[in-house]
mmCIF file of C-alpha atoms and ligand atoms in Angstrom:
data_model
loop_
_atom_site.group_PDB
_atom_site.id
_atom_site.type_symbol
_atom_site.label_atom_id
_atom_site.label_comp_id
_atom_site.label_asym_id
_atom_site.label_seq_id
_atom_site.Cartn_x
_atom_site.Cartn_y
_atom_site.Cartn_z
ATOM 1 C CA MET A 29 -142.463 -5.425 131.106
ATOM 2 C CA SER A 30 -141.774 -8.299 128.707
ATOM 3 C CA GLN A 31 -138.452 -10.084 128.663
ATOM 4 C CA ILE A 32 -138.920 -12.856 126.138
ATOM 5 C CA LEU A 33 -136.677 -15.532 124.611
ATOM 6 C CA MET A 34 -137.339 -17.016 121.166
ATOM 7 C CA MET A 35 -135.671 -20.413 120.917
ATOM 8 C CA GLY A 36 -135.696 -23.119 118.273
ATOM 9 C CA PRO A 37 -133.499 -24.847 115.707
ATOM 10 C CA PRO A 38 -131.937 -23.036 112.745
ATOM 11 C CA GLY A 39 -134.618 -22.348 110.164
ATOM 12 C CA SER A 40 -137.523 -22.711 112.603
ATOM 13 C CA GLY A 41 -138.623 -19.130 111.957
ATOM 14 C CA LYS A 42 -137.018 -17.431 114.972
ATOM 15 C CA GLY A 43 -135.888 -14.374 113.063
ATOM 16 C CA THR A 44 -139.104 -14.187 111.043
ATOM 17 C CA GLN A 45 -141.372 -14.449 114.076
ATOM 18 C CA ALA A 46 -139.226 -12.436 116.496
ATOM 19 C CA ALA A 47 -139.658 -9.307 114.380
ATOM 20 C CA LEU A 48 -143.448 -9.794 114.125
ATOM 21 C CA ILE A 49 -144.021 -10.595 117.808
ATOM 22 C CA ALA A 50 -141.738 -7.822 119.073
ATOM 23 C CA ASP A 51 -143.553 -5.334 116.869
ATOM 24 C CA LYS A 52 -146.931 -6.396 118.284
ATOM 25 C CA LEU A 53 -145.639 -6.150 121.853
ATOM 26 C CA GLY A 54 -143.797 -2.854 121.303
ATOM 27 C CA ILE A 55 -140.372 -4.146 122.341
ATOM 28 C CA PRO A 56 -137.128 -4.470 120.349
ATOM 29 C CA ALA A 57 -136.259 -7.812 118.715
ATOM 30 C CA ILE A 58 -132.594 -8.500 119.356
ATOM 31 C CA SER A 59 -131.047 -11.195 117.164
ATOM 32 C CA THR A 60 -127.483 -12.244 117.965
ATOM 33 C CA GLY A 61 -127.246 -13.694 114.448
ATOM 34 C CA ASP A 62 -128.252 -10.349 112.900
ATOM 35 C CA ILE A 63 -125.762 -8.425 115.048
ATOM 36 C CA PHE A 64 -122.983 -10.805 114.012
ATOM 37 C CA ARG A 65 -123.953 -10.606 110.315
ATOM 38 C CA TYR A 66 -124.012 -6.788 110.469
ATOM 39 C CA ASN A 67 -120.516 -6.785 111.959
ATOM 40 C CA VAL A 68 -119.242 -9.243 109.361
ATOM 41 C CA LYS A 69 -120.592 -6.989 106.607
ATOM 42 C CA GLU A 70 -119.086 -3.863 108.151
ATOM 43 C CA LEU A 71 -115.723 -5.645 108.613
ATOM 44 C CA THR A 72 -115.526 -4.723 112.317
ATOM 45 C CA GLU A 73 -113.203 -6.539 114.713
ATOM 46 C CA LEU A 74 -116.203 -8.409 116.154
ATOM 47 C CA GLY A 75 -117.246 -9.381 112.613
ATOM 48 C CA ARG A 76 -113.773 -10.679 111.747
ATOM 49 C CA GLU A 77 -113.787 -12.779 114.917
ATOM 50 C CA ALA A 78 -117.319 -14.142 114.349
ATOM 51 C CA LYS A 79 -117.026 -14.894 110.631
ATOM 52 C CA GLN A 80 -114.918 -18.039 110.796
ATOM 53 C CA TYR A 81 -117.295 -19.630 113.321
ATOM 54 C CA MET A 82 -120.457 -18.639 111.440
ATOM 55 C CA ASP A 83 -119.172 -19.876 108.087
ATOM 56 C CA ASN A 84 -118.545 -23.286 109.659
ATOM 57 C CA GLY A 85 -121.921 -23.324 111.424
ATOM 58 C CA ASP A 86 -120.225 -23.233 114.841
ATOM 59 C CA PHE A 87 -121.177 -21.063 117.796
ATOM 60 C CA VAL A 88 -119.267 -17.855 118.230
ATOM 61 C CA PRO A 89 -117.391 -18.258 121.583
ATOM 62 C CA ASP A 90 -119.416 -17.465 124.706
ATOM 63 C CA ASP A 91 -117.158 -14.695 125.985
ATOM 64 C CA VAL A 92 -117.600 -12.703 122.766
ATOM 65 C CA THR A 93 -121.356 -13.377 122.504
ATOM 66 C CA ASN A 94 -122.129 -12.710 126.175
ATOM 67 C CA ARG A 95 -120.301 -9.375 126.185
ATOM 68 C CA MET A 96 -122.126 -8.334 123.047
ATOM 69 C CA VAL A 97 -125.549 -9.209 124.532
ATOM 70 C CA GLU A 98 -124.753 -7.456 127.814
ATOM 71 C CA ASP A 99 -123.870 -4.274 125.916
ATOM 72 C CA ARG A 100 -126.985 -4.508 123.758
ATOM 73 C CA LEU A 101 -129.338 -5.063 126.705
ATOM 74 C CA ALA A 102 -127.873 -2.006 128.437
ATOM 75 C CA GLN A 103 -129.064 0.252 125.608
ATOM 76 C CA SER A 104 -132.009 2.519 126.387
ATOM 77 C CA ASP A 105 -134.543 0.882 124.024
ATOM 78 C CA ALA A 106 -134.229 -2.411 125.930
ATOM 79 C CA THR A 107 -134.990 -1.036 129.409
ATOM 80 C CA GLU A 108 -138.770 -1.560 129.061
ATOM 81 C CA GLY A 109 -138.470 -5.069 127.626
ATOM 82 C CA PHE A 110 -136.948 -7.050 124.792
ATOM 83 C CA LEU A 111 -137.260 -10.206 122.748
ATOM 84 C CA LEU A 112 -133.992 -12.124 122.383
ATOM 85 C CA ASP A 113 -133.771 -14.229 119.211
ATOM 86 C CA GLY A 114 -131.151 -16.970 119.054
ATOM 87 C CA TYR A 115 -129.699 -16.416 122.525
ATOM 88 C CA PRO A 116 -128.918 -18.294 124.742
ATOM 89 C CA ARG A 117 -127.571 -21.301 122.795
ATOM 90 C CA THR A 118 -125.155 -22.775 125.358
ATOM 91 C CA ALA A 119 -125.214 -23.504 129.104
ATOM 92 C CA GLY A 120 -122.626 -20.746 129.566
ATOM 93 C CA GLN A 121 -124.955 -18.274 127.842
ATOM 94 C CA VAL A 122 -127.875 -19.301 130.096
ATOM 95 C CA GLU A 123 -125.708 -18.523 133.111
ATOM 96 C CA ALA A 124 -124.500 -15.226 131.655
ATOM 97 C CA LEU A 125 -128.062 -14.136 130.858
ATOM 98 C CA ASN A 126 -129.164 -14.971 134.424
ATOM 99 C CA ASN A 127 -126.378 -12.723 135.730
ATOM 100 C CA ILE A 128 -127.230 -9.884 133.336
ATOM 101 C CA LEU A 129 -130.913 -10.021 134.349
ATOM 102 C CA ASP A 130 -130.064 -10.282 138.076
ATOM 103 C CA ASN A 131 -127.877 -7.195 137.798
ATOM 104 C CA GLN A 132 -130.720 -5.322 136.104
ATOM 105 C CA GLY A 133 -133.291 -6.570 138.665
ATOM 106 C CA LYS A 134 -135.294 -8.282 135.926
ATOM 107 C CA THR A 135 -136.639 -11.776 135.232
ATOM 108 C CA LEU A 136 -137.714 -13.512 132.042
ATOM 109 C CA THR A 137 -141.442 -13.388 131.365
ATOM 110 C CA ALA A 138 -141.734 -15.957 128.533
ATOM 111 C CA VAL A 139 -139.614 -18.544 126.710
ATOM 112 C CA LEU A 140 -141.054 -19.464 123.312
ATOM 113 C CA VAL A 141 -139.730 -22.594 121.612
ATOM 114 C CA LEU A 142 -140.514 -23.055 117.916
ATOM 115 C CA GLU A 143 -140.799 -26.696 116.875
ATOM 116 C CA VAL A 144 -140.325 -27.838 113.261
ATOM 117 C CA PRO A 145 -139.228 -31.307 112.031
ATOM 118 C CA ASP A 146 -135.579 -31.505 110.904
ATOM 119 C CA ASP A 147 -136.372 -32.447 107.292
ATOM 120 C CA GLU A 148 -138.536 -29.337 106.870
ATOM 121 C CA LEU A 149 -135.779 -27.196 108.430
ATOM 122 C CA VAL A 150 -133.251 -28.432 105.880
ATOM 123 C CA GLN A 151 -135.689 -27.681 103.036
ATOM 124 C CA ARG A 152 -136.370 -24.154 104.325
ATOM 125 C CA LEU A 153 -132.693 -23.303 104.696
ATOM 126 C CA LEU A 154 -131.777 -24.709 101.291
ATOM 127 C CA ALA A 155 -134.588 -22.586 99.817
ATOM 128 C CA ARG A 156 -133.213 -19.532 101.623
ATOM 129 C CA ALA A 157 -129.745 -20.299 100.232
ATOM 130 C CA GLU A 158 -131.130 -19.819 96.737
ATOM 131 C CA THR A 159 -132.511 -16.351 97.502
ATOM 132 C CA GLU A 160 -130.167 -14.921 100.144
ATOM 133 C CA GLY A 161 -126.943 -16.841 99.569
ATOM 134 C CA ARG A 162 -125.927 -16.952 103.232
ATOM 135 C CA SER A 163 -122.506 -18.577 103.632
ATOM 136 C CA ASP A 164 -123.821 -20.915 106.364
ATOM 137 C CA ASP A 165 -126.769 -22.239 104.331
ATOM 138 C CA THR A 166 -124.979 -25.057 102.486
ATOM 139 C CA GLU A 167 -126.310 -28.572 103.056
ATOM 140 C CA GLU A 168 -123.237 -29.705 104.990
ATOM 141 C CA VAL A 169 -123.180 -26.644 107.279
ATOM 142 C CA ILE A 170 -126.970 -26.781 107.814
ATOM 143 C CA LYS A 171 -126.652 -30.400 109.029
ATOM 144 C CA HIS A 172 -123.838 -29.385 111.374
ATOM 145 C CA ARG A 173 -125.897 -26.473 112.775
ATOM 146 C CA LEU A 174 -128.840 -28.796 113.389
ATOM 147 C CA GLU A 175 -126.646 -31.363 115.100
ATOM 148 C CA LEU A 176 -125.146 -28.624 117.291
ATOM 149 C CA TYR A 177 -128.633 -27.387 118.178
ATOM 150 C CA HIS A 178 -129.777 -30.828 119.308
ATOM 151 C CA ARG A 179 -126.567 -31.428 121.262
ATOM 152 C CA GLU A 180 -126.036 -28.039 122.937
ATOM 153 C CA THR A 181 -129.206 -25.949 122.821
ATOM 154 C CA ALA A 182 -132.407 -28.033 122.766
ATOM 155 C CA ASP A 183 -132.264 -29.047 126.440
ATOM 156 C CA LEU A 184 -131.425 -25.563 127.736
ATOM 157 C CA VAL A 185 -135.119 -24.783 127.880
ATOM 158 C CA ASP A 186 -135.403 -27.171 130.855
ATOM 159 C CA ALA A 187 -133.723 -24.509 133.006
ATOM 160 C CA TYR A 188 -136.842 -22.328 132.626
ATOM 161 C CA LEU A 189 -139.540 -24.976 133.183
ATOM 162 C CA LYS A 190 -139.709 -24.416 136.944
ATOM 163 C CA ASP A 191 -140.751 -20.798 136.341
ATOM 164 C CA GLY A 192 -143.819 -21.867 134.313
ATOM 165 C CA ILE A 193 -142.849 -19.540 131.458
ATOM 166 C CA VAL A 194 -142.076 -22.048 128.680
ATOM 167 C CA ALA A 195 -144.345 -22.615 125.670
ATOM 168 C CA ARG A 196 -143.560 -25.051 122.866
ATOM 169 C CA VAL A 197 -145.213 -23.831 119.709
ATOM 170 C CA ASP A 198 -145.793 -25.601 116.391
ATOM 171 C CA GLY A 199 -143.678 -23.632 113.880
ATOM 172 C CA THR A 200 -145.095 -25.279 110.749
ATOM 173 C CA GLY A 201 -147.703 -23.856 108.410
ATOM 174 C CA MET A 202 -148.431 -20.275 107.351
ATOM 175 C CA ILE A 203 -146.262 -17.560 108.920
ATOM 176 C CA ASP A 204 -149.338 -15.633 110.171
ATOM 177 C CA ASP A 205 -150.739 -18.746 111.837
ATOM 178 C CA VAL A 206 -147.450 -19.313 113.673
ATOM 179 C CA THR A 207 -147.522 -15.669 114.833
ATOM 180 C CA GLU A 208 -151.054 -16.155 116.200
ATOM 181 C CA ARG A 209 -149.973 -19.286 118.082
ATOM 182 C CA LEU A 210 -147.008 -17.446 119.594
ATOM 183 C CA LEU A 211 -149.103 -14.442 120.694
ATOM 184 C CA GLN A 212 -151.641 -16.796 122.243
ATOM 185 C CA ALA A 213 -148.798 -18.569 124.054
ATOM 186 C CA VAL A 214 -147.514 -15.248 125.453
ATOM 187 C CA TYR A 215 -151.035 -14.423 126.629
ATOM 188 C CA ASN A 216 -151.446 -17.849 128.264
ATOM 189 C CA ILE A 217 -148.127 -17.521 130.087
ATOM 190 C CA ARG A 218 -149.051 -14.042 131.304
ATOM 191 C CA ALA A 219 -152.421 -15.313 132.544
ATOM 192 C CA ARG A 220 -150.770 -18.279 134.272
ATOM 193 C CA THR A 221 -148.014 -16.284 135.952
ATOM 194 C CA GLY A 222 -150.224 -13.339 136.855
ATOM 195 C CA THR A 223 -148.353 -10.863 134.681
ATOM 196 C CA LEU A 224 -151.280 -9.782 132.522
ATOM 197 C CA PRO A 225 -151.245 -6.000 132.242
ATOM 198 C CA VAL A 226 -153.604 -4.452 134.786
ATOM 199 C CA ILE A 227 -156.260 -2.299 133.110
ATOM 200 C CA ARG A 228 -157.175 0.531 135.492
ATOM 201 C CA PRO A 229 -160.351 2.625 135.183
ATOM 202 C CA ARG A 230 -159.799 6.107 133.868
ATOM 203 C CA LYS A 231 -159.918 8.819 136.534
ATOM 204 C CA ASP A 232 -163.131 10.283 135.100
ATOM 205 C CA GLN A 233 -165.008 6.944 135.246
HETATM 206 P P1 B4P B 4 -129.124 -17.122 113.346
HETATM 207 O O1 B4P B 4 -129.104 -15.816 112.681
HETATM 208 O O2 B4P B 4 -129.851 -17.191 114.654
HETATM 209 O O3 B4P B 4 -129.666 -18.112 112.257
HETATM 210 P P2 B4P B 4 -130.683 -19.313 112.255
HETATM 211 O O4 B4P B 4 -130.542 -20.181 113.461
HETATM 212 O O5 B4P B 4 -130.532 -19.943 110.919
HETATM 213 O O6 B4P B 4 -132.126 -18.724 112.354
HETATM 214 P P3 B4P B 4 -132.768 -17.635 111.415
HETATM 215 O O7 B4P B 4 -133.361 -16.657 112.384
HETATM 216 O O8 B4P B 4 -131.886 -17.090 110.410
HETATM 217 O O9 B4P B 4 -133.797 -18.429 110.553
HETATM 218 P P4 B4P B 4 -135.322 -18.387 110.638
HETATM 219 O O10 B4P B 4 -135.554 -19.478 111.589
HETATM 220 O O11 B4P B 4 -136.008 -17.093 110.942
HETATM 221 O O12 B4P B 4 -127.610 -17.642 113.602
HETATM 222 C C1 B4P B 4 -126.651 -17.711 112.593
HETATM 223 C C2 B4P B 4 -125.267 -18.025 113.166
HETATM 224 O O13 B4P B 4 -124.826 -16.944 114.061
HETATM 225 C C3 B4P B 4 -125.161 -19.271 114.050
HETATM 226 O O14 B4P B 4 -124.974 -20.453 113.286
HETATM 227 C C4 B4P B 4 -123.895 -18.913 114.895
HETATM 228 O O15 B4P B 4 -122.704 -19.112 114.164
HETATM 229 C C5 B4P B 4 -124.063 -17.435 115.145
HETATM 230 N N1 B4P B 4 -124.794 -17.182 116.396
HETATM 231 C C6 B4P B 4 -126.014 -16.582 116.488
HETATM 232 N N2 B4P B 4 -126.393 -16.510 117.796
HETATM 233 C C7 B4P B 4 -125.400 -17.089 118.520
HETATM 234 C C8 B4P B 4 -125.221 -17.348 119.910
HETATM 235 N N3 B4P B 4 -126.141 -17.007 120.811
HETATM 236 N N4 B4P B 4 -124.080 -17.966 120.311
HETATM 237 C C9 B4P B 4 -123.136 -18.300 119.434
HETATM 238 N N5 B4P B 4 -123.242 -18.100 118.090
HETATM 239 C C10 B4P B 4 -124.368 -17.507 117.632
HETATM 240 O O16 B4P B 4 -135.833 -18.640 109.127
HETATM 241 C C11 B4P B 4 -135.269 -19.577 108.282
HETATM 242 C C12 B4P B 4 -135.981 -19.633 106.927
HETATM 243 O O17 B4P B 4 -137.262 -20.229 107.078
HETATM 244 C C13 B4P B 4 -136.234 -18.265 106.295
HETATM 245 O O18 B4P B 4 -135.924 -18.356 104.933
HETATM 246 C C14 B4P B 4 -137.715 -18.015 106.483
HETATM 247 O O19 B4P B 4 -138.279 -17.251 105.439
HETATM 248 C C15 B4P B 4 -138.260 -19.424 106.464
HETATM 249 N N6 B4P B 4 -139.496 -19.544 107.256
HETATM 250 C C16 B4P B 4 -139.741 -18.965 108.457
HETATM 251 N N7 B4P B 4 -140.968 -19.301 108.886
HETATM 252 C C17 B4P B 4 -141.496 -20.165 107.935
HETATM 253 C C18 B4P B 4 -142.738 -20.876 107.813
HETATM 254 N N8 B4P B 4 -143.701 -20.800 108.750
HETATM 255 N N9 B4P B 4 -142.899 -21.664 106.724
HETATM 256 C C19 B4P B 4 -141.957 -21.757 105.782
HETATM 257 N N10 B4P B 4 -140.772 -21.102 105.822
HETATM 258 C C20 B4P B 4 -140.543 -20.313 106.906
#
C-alpha cells in the first residue's frame, strides 16, 4: 500500500504531478485545494467558509481542513492507498494526520518535496493567472502564500526524516522529467525501507 504526501510551495507543481504520479501508482490523488475550490464553486457551507481564507492566500483553519481530510480518507477508494497533495501545511495538520493514520493502522510510505526557486514560482503562478484567473493568483496574494509556506510549512517535513521516507526533488524543467524524478524517488524510498512490492512466482512455475 502507498500512502504518499506531495509537499512543496505554491506553484511548485504539486497538483500537476500528484495527478500523474497517482495515476501511475493506481491510487487516488487527493488535493485539499481542489476540494476547497469545488466547494467554493458549488456554494456549499464548506465553500463559503473556505473562500475568504483562500482569496487572501491564508490557510483554511485546521479544524475545518482536518475534518474534511479525515472524511475523505475514510472513503472506500482510499483504503488501498492515496496521495495527499497540499496537506499537511501546519503543525496541527501533521498531528491530525498522524492520528488519522494511527486510527486506520497505517503509516506514510513516502513524502515527496518539490523544490523550485521562489522567483520561478511567482512567474508560474502569474502565468496561470492569465489562463485560469484564480482569485488567489494575484502578485500580492502569491507573495503572501509563499511567505506563509516558508514560515509554516517548509520545516514540517523534518517530522518525517527519522522514518527515512523523505525525498527532495528538483521541480524545475519539463513536466515529464519531474514526473520521472518523482517516480524514481518513490522507488528509491521503497527499496530503502524494504517496501518494494514482492513479486511471487506464479503457481504453475
Ligand atoms: P492549492 O490548491 O494546494 O494551490 P497551490 O499551492 O497553488 O498549488 P497548485 O497545486 O495549484 O499549483 P501547482 O503547484 O500544481 O491551495 C490553494 C489554497 O487552498 C491555499 O492557498 C489555501 O488557502 C487552501 N488550502 C489548500 N490546502 C490547505 C490546507 N492543507 N490547509 C489550509 N488551507 C489549504 O502548479 C502551479 C502552476 O505551475 C500551474 O500553472 C502549472 O501548470 C505550472 N507548472 C507545474 N509544473 C511545472 C513545470 N515543471 N514547469 C513549468 N510550469 C509548471
